Coordinates of C-alpha atoms in Angstrom, one line a residue:
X9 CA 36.5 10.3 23.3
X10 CA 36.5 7.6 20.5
X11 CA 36.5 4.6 23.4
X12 CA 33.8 6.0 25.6
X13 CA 31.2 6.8 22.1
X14 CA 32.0 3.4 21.4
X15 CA 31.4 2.0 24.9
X16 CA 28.1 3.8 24.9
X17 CA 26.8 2.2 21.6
X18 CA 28.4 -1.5 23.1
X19 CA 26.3 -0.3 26.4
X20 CA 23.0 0.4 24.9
X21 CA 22.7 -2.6 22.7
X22 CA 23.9 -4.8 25.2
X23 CA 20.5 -2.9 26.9
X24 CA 18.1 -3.3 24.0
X25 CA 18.7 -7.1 23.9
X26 CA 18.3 -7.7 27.1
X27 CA 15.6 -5.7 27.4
X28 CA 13.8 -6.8 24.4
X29 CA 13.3 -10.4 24.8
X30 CA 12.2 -12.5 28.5
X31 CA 14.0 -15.3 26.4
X32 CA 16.9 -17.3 28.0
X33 CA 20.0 -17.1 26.3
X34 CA 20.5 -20.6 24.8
X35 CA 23.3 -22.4 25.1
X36 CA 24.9 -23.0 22.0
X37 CA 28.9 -24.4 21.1
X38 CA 28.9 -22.5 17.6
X39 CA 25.9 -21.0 14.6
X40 CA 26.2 -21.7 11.6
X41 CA 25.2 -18.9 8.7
X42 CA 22.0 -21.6 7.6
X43 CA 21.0 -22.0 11.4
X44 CA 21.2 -17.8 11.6
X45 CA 19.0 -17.8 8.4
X46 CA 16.7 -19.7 9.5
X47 CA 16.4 -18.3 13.2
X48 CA 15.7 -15.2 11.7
X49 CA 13.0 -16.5 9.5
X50 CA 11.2 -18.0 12.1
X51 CA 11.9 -15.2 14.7
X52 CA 11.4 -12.1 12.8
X53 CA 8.6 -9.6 13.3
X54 CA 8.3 -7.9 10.5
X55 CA 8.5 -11.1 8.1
X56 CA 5.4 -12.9 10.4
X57 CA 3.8 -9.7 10.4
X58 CA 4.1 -9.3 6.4
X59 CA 2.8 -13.0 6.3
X60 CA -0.3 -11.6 8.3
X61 CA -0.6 -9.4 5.9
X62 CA -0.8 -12.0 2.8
X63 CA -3.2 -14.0 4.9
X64 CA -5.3 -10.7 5.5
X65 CA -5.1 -9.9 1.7
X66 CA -6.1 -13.6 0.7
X67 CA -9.0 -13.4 2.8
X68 CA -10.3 -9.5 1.4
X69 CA -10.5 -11.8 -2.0
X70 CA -12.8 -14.8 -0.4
X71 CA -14.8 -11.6 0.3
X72 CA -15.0 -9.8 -2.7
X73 CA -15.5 -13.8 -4.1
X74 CA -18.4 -14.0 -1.7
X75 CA -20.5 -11.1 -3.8
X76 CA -20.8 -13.5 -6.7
X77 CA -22.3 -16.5 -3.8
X78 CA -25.7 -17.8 -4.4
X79 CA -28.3 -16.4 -1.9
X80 CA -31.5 -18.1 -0.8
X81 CA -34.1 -16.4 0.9
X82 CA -37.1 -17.8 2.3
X83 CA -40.2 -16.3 4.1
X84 CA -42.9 -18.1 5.9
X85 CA -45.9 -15.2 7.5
X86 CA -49.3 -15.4 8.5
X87 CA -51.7 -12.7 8.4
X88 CA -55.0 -12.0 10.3
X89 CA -56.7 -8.9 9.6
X90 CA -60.5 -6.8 8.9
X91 CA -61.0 -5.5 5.7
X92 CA -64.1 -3.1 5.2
X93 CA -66.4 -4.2 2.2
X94 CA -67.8 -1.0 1.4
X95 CA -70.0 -2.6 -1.9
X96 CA -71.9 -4.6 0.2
X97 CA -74.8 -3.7 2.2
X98 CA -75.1 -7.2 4.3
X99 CA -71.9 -6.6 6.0
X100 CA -69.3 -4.3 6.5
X101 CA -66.1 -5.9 6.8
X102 CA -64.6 -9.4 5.9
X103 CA -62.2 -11.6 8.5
X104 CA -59.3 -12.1 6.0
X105 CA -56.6 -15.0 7.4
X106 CA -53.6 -16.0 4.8
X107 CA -50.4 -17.8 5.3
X108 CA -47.4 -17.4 2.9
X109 CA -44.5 -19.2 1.5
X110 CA -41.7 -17.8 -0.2
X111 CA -39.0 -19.2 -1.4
X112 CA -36.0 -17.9 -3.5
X113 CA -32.7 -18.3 -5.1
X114 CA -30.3 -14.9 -6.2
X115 CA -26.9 -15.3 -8.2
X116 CA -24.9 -12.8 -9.9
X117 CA -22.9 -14.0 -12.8
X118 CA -19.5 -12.7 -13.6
X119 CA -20.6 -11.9 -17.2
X120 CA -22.4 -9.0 -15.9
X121 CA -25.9 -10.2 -15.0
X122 CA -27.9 -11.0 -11.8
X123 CA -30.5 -13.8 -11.7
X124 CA -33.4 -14.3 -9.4
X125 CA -35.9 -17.5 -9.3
X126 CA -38.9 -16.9 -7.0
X127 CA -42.0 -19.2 -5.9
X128 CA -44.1 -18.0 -3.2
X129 CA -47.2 -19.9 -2.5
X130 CA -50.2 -18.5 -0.8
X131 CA -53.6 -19.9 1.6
X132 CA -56.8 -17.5 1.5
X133 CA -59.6 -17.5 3.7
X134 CA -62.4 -14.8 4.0
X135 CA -65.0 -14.9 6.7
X136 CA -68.4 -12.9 5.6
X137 CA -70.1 -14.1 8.9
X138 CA -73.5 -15.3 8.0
X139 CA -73.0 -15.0 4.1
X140 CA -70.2 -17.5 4.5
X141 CA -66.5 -18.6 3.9
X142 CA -64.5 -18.2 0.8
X143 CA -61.4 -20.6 0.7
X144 CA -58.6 -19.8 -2.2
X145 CA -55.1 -20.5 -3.2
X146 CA -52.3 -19.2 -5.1
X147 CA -48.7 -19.9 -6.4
X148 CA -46.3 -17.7 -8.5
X149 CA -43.2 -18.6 -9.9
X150 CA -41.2 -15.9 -11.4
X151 CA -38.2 -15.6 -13.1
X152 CA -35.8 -12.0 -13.1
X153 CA -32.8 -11.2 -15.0
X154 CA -31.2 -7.9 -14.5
X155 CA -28.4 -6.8 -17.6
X156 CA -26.3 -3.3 -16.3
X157 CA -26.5 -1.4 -19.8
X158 CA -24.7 1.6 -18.4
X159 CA -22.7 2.0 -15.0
X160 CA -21.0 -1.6 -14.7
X161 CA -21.6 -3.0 -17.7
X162 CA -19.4 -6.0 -18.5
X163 CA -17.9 -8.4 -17.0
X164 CA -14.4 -6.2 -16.3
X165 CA -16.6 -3.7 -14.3
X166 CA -18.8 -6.2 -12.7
X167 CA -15.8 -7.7 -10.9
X168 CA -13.6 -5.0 -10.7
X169 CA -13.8 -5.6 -6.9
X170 CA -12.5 -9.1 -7.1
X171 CA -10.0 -8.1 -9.8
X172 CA -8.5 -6.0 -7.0
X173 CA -8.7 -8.0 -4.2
X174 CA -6.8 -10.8 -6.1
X175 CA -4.2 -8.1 -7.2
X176 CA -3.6 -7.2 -4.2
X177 CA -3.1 -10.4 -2.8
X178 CA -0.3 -11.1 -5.6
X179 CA 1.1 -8.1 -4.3
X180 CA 1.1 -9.0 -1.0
X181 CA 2.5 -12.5 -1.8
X182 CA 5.8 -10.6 -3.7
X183 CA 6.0 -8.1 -0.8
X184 CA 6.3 -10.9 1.1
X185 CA 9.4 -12.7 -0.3
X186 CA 10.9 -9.5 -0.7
X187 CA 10.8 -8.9 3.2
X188 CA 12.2 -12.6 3.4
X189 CA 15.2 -11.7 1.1
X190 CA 15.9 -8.7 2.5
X191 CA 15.7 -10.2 6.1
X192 CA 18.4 -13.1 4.7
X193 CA 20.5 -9.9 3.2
X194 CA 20.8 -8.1 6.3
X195 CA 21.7 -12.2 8.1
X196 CA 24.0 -12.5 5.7
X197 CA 25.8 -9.0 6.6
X198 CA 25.5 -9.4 10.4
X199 CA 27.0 -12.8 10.2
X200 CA 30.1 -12.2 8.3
X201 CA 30.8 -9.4 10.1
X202 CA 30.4 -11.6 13.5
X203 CA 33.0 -13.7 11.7
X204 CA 35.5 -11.5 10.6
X205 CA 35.8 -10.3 13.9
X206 CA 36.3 -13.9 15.1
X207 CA 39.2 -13.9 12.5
X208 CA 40.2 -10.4 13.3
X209 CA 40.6 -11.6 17.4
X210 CA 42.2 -14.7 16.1
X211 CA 44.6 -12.6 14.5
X212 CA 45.3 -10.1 17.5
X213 CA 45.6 -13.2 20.0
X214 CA 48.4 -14.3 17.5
X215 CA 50.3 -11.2 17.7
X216 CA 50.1 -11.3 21.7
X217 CA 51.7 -14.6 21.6
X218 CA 54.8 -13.3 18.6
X219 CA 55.3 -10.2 20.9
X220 CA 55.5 -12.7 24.2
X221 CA 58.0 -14.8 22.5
X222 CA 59.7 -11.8 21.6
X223 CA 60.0 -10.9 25.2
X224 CA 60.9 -13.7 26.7
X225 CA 63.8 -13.9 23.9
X226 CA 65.1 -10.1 24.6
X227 CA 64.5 -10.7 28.7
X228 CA 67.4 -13.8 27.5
X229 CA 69.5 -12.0 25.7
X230 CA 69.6 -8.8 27.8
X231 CA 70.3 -11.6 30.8
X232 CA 73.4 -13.0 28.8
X233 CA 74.5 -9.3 28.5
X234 CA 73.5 -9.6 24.3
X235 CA 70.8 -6.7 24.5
X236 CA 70.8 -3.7 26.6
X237 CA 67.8 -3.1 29.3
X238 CA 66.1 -1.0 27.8
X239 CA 64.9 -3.3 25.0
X240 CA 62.8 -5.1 27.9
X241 CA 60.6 -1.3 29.0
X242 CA 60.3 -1.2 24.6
X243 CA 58.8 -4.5 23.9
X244 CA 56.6 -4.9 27.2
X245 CA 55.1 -1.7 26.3
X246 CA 54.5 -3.3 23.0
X247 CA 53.1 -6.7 24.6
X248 CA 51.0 -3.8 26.7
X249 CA 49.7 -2.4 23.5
X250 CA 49.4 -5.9 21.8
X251 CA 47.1 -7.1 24.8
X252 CA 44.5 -3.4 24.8
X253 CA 44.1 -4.1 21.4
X254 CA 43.3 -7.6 21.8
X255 CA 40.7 -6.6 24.4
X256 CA 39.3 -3.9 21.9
X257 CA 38.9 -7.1 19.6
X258 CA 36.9 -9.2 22.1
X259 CA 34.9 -6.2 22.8
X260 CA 34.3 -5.9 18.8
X261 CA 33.0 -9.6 19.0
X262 CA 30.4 -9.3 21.5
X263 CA 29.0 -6.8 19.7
X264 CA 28.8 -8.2 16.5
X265 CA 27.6 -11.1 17.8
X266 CA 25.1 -9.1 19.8
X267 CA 24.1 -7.4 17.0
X268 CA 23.5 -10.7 15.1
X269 CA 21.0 -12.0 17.8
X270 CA 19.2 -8.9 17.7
X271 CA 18.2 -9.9 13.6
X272 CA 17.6 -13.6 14.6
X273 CA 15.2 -12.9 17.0
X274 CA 17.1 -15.4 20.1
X275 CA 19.4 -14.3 23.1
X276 CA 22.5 -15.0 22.7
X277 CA 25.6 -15.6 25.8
X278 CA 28.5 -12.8 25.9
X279 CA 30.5 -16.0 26.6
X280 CA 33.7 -15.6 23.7
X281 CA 33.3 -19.6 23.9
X282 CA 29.5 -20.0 23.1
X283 CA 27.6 -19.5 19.4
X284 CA 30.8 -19.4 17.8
X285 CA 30.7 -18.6 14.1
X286 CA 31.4 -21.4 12.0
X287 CA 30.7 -21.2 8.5
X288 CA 34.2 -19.3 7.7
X289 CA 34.0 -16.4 5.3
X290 CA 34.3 -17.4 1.4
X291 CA 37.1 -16.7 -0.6
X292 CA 37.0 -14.4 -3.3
X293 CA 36.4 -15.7 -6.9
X294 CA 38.5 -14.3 -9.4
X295 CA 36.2 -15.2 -12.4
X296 CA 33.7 -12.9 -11.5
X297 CA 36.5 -10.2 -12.4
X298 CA 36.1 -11.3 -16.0
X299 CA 32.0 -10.2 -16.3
X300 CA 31.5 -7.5 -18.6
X301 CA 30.0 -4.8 -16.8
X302 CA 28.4 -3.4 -19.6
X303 CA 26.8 -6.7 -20.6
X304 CA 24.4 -6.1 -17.4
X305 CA 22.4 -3.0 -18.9
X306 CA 20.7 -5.7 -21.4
X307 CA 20.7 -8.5 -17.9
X308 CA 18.9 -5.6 -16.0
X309 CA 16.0 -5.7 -18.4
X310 CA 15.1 -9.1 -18.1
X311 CA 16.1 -9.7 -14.5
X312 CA 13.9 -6.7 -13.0
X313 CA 10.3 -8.6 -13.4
X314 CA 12.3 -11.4 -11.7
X315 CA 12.3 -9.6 -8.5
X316 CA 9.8 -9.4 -5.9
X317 CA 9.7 -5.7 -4.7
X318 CA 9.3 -4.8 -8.4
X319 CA 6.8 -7.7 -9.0
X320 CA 4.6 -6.0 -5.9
X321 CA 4.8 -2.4 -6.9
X322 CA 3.9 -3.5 -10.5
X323 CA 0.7 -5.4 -9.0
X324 CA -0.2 -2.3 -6.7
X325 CA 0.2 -0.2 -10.2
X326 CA -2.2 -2.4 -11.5
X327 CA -4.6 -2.2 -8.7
X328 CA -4.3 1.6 -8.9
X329 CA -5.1 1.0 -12.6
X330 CA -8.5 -1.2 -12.0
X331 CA -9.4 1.6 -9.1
X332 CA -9.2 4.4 -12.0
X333 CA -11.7 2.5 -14.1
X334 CA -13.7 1.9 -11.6
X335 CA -13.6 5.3 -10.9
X336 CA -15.1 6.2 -14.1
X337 CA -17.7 3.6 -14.5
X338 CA -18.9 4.8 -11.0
X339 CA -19.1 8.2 -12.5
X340 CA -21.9 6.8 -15.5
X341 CA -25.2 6.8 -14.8
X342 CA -26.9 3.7 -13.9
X343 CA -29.3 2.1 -16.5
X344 CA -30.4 -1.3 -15.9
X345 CA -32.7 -3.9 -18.0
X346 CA -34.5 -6.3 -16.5
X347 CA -36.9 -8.9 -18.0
X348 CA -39.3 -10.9 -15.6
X349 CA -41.6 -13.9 -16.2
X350 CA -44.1 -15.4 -14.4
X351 CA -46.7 -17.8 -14.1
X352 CA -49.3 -18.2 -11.2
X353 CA -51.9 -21.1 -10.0
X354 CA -55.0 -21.1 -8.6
X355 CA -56.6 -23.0 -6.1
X356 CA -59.8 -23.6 -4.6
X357 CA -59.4 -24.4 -1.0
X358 CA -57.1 -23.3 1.3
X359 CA -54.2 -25.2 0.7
X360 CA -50.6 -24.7 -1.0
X361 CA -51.0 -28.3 -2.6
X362 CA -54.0 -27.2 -4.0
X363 CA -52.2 -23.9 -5.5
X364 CA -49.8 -26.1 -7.1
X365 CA -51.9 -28.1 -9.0
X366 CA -55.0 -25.1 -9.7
X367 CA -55.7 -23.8 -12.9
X368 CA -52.8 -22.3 -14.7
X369 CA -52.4 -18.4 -15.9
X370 CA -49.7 -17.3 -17.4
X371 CA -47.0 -16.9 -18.5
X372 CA -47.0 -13.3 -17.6
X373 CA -43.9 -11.1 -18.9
X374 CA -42.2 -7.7 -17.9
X375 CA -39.7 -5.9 -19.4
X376 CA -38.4 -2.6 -18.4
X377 CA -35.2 0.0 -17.9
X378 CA -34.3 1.4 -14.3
X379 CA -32.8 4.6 -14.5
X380 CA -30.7 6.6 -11.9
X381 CA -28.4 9.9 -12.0
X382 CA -27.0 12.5 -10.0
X383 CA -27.1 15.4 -13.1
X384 CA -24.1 17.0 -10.9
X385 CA -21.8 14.2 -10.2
X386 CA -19.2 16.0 -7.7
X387 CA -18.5 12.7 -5.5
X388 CA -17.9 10.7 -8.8
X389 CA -15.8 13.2 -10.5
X390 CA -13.8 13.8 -7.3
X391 CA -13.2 10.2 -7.1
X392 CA -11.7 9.5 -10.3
X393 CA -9.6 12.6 -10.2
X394 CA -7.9 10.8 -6.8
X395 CA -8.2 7.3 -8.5
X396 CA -6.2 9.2 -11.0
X397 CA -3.5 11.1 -9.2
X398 CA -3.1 8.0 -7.1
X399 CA -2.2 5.7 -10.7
X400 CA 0.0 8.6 -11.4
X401 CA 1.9 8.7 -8.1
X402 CA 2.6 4.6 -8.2
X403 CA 3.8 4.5 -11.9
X404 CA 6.0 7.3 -10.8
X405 CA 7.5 4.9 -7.8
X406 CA 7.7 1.4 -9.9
X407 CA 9.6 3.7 -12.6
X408 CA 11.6 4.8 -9.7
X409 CA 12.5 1.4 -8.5
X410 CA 12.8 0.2 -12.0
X411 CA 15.6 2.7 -12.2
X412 CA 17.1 2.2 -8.5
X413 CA 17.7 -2.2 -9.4
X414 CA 19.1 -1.1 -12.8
X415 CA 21.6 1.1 -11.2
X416 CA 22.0 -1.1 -8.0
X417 CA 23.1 -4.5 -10.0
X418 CA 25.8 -2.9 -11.7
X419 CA 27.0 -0.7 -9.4
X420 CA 26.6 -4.4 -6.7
X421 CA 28.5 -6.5 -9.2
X422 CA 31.3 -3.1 -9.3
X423 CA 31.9 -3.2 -5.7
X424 CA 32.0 -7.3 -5.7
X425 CA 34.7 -6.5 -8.7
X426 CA 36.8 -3.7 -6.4
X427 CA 36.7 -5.8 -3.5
X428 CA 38.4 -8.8 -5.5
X429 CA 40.9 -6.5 -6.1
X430 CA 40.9 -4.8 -3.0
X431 CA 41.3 -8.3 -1.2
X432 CA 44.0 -9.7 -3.2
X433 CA 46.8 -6.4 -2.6
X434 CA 45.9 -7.2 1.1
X435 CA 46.6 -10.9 1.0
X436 CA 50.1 -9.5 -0.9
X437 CA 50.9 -7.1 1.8
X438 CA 50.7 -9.8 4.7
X439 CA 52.9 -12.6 2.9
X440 CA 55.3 -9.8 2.4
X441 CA 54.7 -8.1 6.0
X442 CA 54.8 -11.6 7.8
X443 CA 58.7 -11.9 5.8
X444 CA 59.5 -8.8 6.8
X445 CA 58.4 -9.6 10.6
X446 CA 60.6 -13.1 10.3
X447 CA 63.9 -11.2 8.8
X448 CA 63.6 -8.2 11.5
X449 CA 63.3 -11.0 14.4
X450 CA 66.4 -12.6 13.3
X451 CA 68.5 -9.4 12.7
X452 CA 67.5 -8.3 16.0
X453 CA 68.6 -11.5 17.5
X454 CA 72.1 -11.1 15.9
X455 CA 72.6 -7.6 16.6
X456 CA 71.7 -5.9 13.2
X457 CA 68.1 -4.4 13.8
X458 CA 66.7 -2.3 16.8
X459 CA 63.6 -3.1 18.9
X460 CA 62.3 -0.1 17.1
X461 CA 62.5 -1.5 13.5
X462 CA 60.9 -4.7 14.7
X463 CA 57.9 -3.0 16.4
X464 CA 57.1 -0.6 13.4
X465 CA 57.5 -4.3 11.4
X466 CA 55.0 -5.7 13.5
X467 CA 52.9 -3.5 13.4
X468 CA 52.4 -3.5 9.8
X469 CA 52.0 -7.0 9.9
X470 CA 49.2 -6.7 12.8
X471 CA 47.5 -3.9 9.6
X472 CA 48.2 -5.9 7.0
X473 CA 46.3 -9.1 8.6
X474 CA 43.7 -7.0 9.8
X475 CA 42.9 -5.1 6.3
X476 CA 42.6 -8.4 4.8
X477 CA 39.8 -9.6 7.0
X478 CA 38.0 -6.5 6.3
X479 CA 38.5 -7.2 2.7
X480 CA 37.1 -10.2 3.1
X481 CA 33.9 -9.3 5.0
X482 CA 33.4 -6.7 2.4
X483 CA 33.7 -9.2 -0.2
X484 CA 31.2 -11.5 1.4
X485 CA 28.5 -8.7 2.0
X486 CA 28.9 -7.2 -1.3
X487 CA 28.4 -10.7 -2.8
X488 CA 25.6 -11.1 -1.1
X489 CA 24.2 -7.7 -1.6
X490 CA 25.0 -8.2 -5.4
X491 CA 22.5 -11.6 -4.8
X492 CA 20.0 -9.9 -3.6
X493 CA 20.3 -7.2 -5.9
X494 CA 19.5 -10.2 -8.8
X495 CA 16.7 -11.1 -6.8
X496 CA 18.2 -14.7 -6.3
X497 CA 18.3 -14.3 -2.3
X498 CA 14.4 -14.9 -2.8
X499 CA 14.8 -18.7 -1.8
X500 CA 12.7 -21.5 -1.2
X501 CA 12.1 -21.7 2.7
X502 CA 12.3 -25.4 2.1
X503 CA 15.6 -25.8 0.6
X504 CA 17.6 -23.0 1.6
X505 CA 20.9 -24.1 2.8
X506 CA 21.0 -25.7 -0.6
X507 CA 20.4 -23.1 -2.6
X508 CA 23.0 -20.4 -0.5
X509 CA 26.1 -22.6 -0.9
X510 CA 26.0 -23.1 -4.7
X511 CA 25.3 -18.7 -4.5
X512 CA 27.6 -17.7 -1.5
X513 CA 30.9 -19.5 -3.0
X514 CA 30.3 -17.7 -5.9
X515 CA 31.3 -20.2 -8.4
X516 CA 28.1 -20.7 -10.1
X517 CA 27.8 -16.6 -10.8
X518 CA 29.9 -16.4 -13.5
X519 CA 28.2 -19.0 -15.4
X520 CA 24.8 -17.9 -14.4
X521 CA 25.8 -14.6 -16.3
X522 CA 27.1 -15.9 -19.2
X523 CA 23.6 -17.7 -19.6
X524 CA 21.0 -14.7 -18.7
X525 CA 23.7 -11.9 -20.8
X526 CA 23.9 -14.1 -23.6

């Protein structure tokens, strides 16, 4: 039952890589755990998607940016019209013609002001038929500033907009190497496991061959009369058993690797001989053992700014923080001063040079308040009461995740710590198991063990071997989960094979403890 659930989960994502790429399978000899890195960096959906995203995000700031852009505005119109005269008795209508120029410049200032320039410049004629033409021109040049005294007043609340857009680009930009870390985390994991069961078939095709030489030597001695017949239906069945289990292994081995080219985004052959793992898995380092584990509640403190997921939740907190006041700056009523100044020119004829340089009146000054409200309010208040439970639901997940890296480090750096340990009584058991295998073999051989003895022997020896792979793959991803965990798997794309070997031996950590504890 075991065997065919298994064969079903071999089957399907043998099917879903297939399946999910038109790709060729490329022919490589071996991978290396840098080359899988960066495959999956370059391949990986989510990671180009969450770089979409930062692009995106930059981009909502150049337009928040673009509110604060100087506008010019220009207008050119010319006018024909009749206009009654009703004073008059001689006629009773005028043929009125004028052509206009405006021109003007708008800017608002991130202090909290807007400021408009203005000059317009106008040509006047007026037909009275038989009582004649008049010809006239004027310019006006006027100056407005506009202060918010109420509803976004100063300069926080007059760019609250690009405040948050740039927070949420920094947000972005964390959530961003986060995804890249995690994507190298879950690499990392794939790929040892790939290896160990490279190591783990190595080990299988090594018992195949003992148990062969053990049958070729008892087929001898039962020849020469030594052993009884027997022995030879005992240790083929063993060979027999040695050889399923060594197929189980290479079965094992395609899937991992299958599973590996699924994260790095590229095909890979089912050939045993192609994309061979070969950055071996690292042995433990027994230094490690000798971190104080309660030292890490005062590392935790310093180290959780350090990483990226918390870095973006703590930006989105503030963005939900900057939406709350603007919430309830929305909600004030809006009272605006302005101030406006003025000067105009006339002119005789009909022409703008001649409104240019026409007699002068002004200056002319305005000043004034603008005043809006809505007595009721309901859309404001309703919006800062969201705004509100919104800030309260994110500072509720970055305390959450505040508490959840705490926890992880030290219970990462634990396991790291158990599987030391773990690894080392399995390392013991095969040197003594691998004895034990050697001493049955020769008693055998001279008469003083049973084929029995030596296959219950060799089977340990086949457990021992195996345990101590998977000791060692859980070392490696529980080292590298303990990396990420300190937020030092967020690595320079640049320089990244680098950087992992100095982290992935593990020699450096002890030290880099004693410095950030200390």
């Amino acid at each position: 039952m075991e065997f065919c659930k298994s064969t079903l989960v071999f089957l399907s994502i043998i099917s879903q890589c297939l399946l999910s790429s038109t790709l060729e399978a490329e022919e490589r000899e071996s991978i290396s755990i840098y080359q899988a890195i960066e495959l999956s960096l370059h391949n990986n959906a989510q990671l180009n998607i969450q770089d979409k995203e930062r692009e995106f995000a930059f981009q909502n700031v150049q337009v928040s940016e673009s509110e604060f852009d100087i506008l010019v505005s220009g207008d050119v119109r010319y006018v024909k019209e009749k206009a009654p005269v009703p004073a008059s008795p001689a006629i009773d209508q005028v043929d009125r013609q004028s052509d206009t120029h405006t021109f003007g410049i708008r800017k608002k200032v991130k202090l909290g002001a807007t400021l408009a320039v203005e000059l317009s410049t106008s040509g006047i004629t007026e037909d009275y038929g038989l009582i004649g033409k008049d010809t006239s021109a004027t310019t006006n040049l006027g100056v407005t500033l506009s202060v918010p005294l109420w509803k976004g007043r100063g300069k926080d609340n007059f760019i609250a907009d690009v405040a948050i857009a740039q927070l949420n680009h920094a947000a972005s930009q964390a959530s961003y190497r986060d995804v890249k870390a995690m994507l190298i985390l879950n690499t990392l994991s794939r790929y040892w496991v790939y290896r160990g069961a490279l190591d783990s078939l190595t080990l299988l095709g090594e018992s195949v061959e003992r148990n062969n030489t053990l049958l070729a030597r008892i087929e001898k001695l039962i020849n020469n009369g030594e052993r009884p017949r027997a022995d030879y239906g005992v240790v083929s069945a063993l060979v027999s058993s040695r050889m399923a289990t060594y197929l189980s292994g290479e079965r094992n081995l395609v899937l991992a690797k299958l599973q590996l080219s699924e994260i790095i985004g590229v095909p890979v052959t089912i050939a045993l001989d192609k994309d061979i793992p070969s950055t071996a898995l690292y042995s433990p380092v027994e230094d490690l053992l000798q971190i104080d584990l309660a030292a890490t509640g005062k590392l935790t403190k310093s180290l959780v700014n350090k990483r990226a997921d918390y870095r973006s939740i703590k930006k989105m907190t503030s963005v939900a923080a900057k939406r709350v006041m603007q919430a309830k700056d929305n909600a004030k009523p809006e009272l605006n001063f302005y101030v406006n100044a003025n000067t105009t020119r006339l002119g005789e004829h009909h022409s703008h040079v001649s409104a240019l340089t026409g007699e002068d009146y002004g200056p002319n000054w305005q000043v004034g308040l603008e005043f809006k409200w809505y007595p009721a309010e309901t859309l404001s208040k309703a919006n800062v009461e969201k705004a509100q439970i919104l800030y309260q639901q994110q500072q509720y997940a970055q305390h959450d995740l505040y508490r959840a890296i705490t926890m992880n480090i030290q219970a990462a750096l634990f396991k790291v710590n158990q599987s030391i340990k773990q690894y080392k009584e399995t390392v013991n058991r095969e040197v003594i198991s691998r004895k034990n295998v050697d001493n049955e073999i020769r008693k055998l051989l001279s008469g003083d063990s049973t084929i029995l003895d030596v296959t219950n022997i060799e089977e340990s020896l086949v457990s021992a071997s195996l345990e101590r792979v998977k000791a060692l793959v859980e070392y490696n991803q529980n080292l590298s989960i303990l990396l990420y965990e300190l937020g030092l798997l967020d690595l320079n794309h640049s320089n990244i094979k680098d950087e992992l070997m100095s982290l992935l031996n593990g020699q450096a950590l002890p030290q880099w403890f004693a410095k950030h504890t200390n």
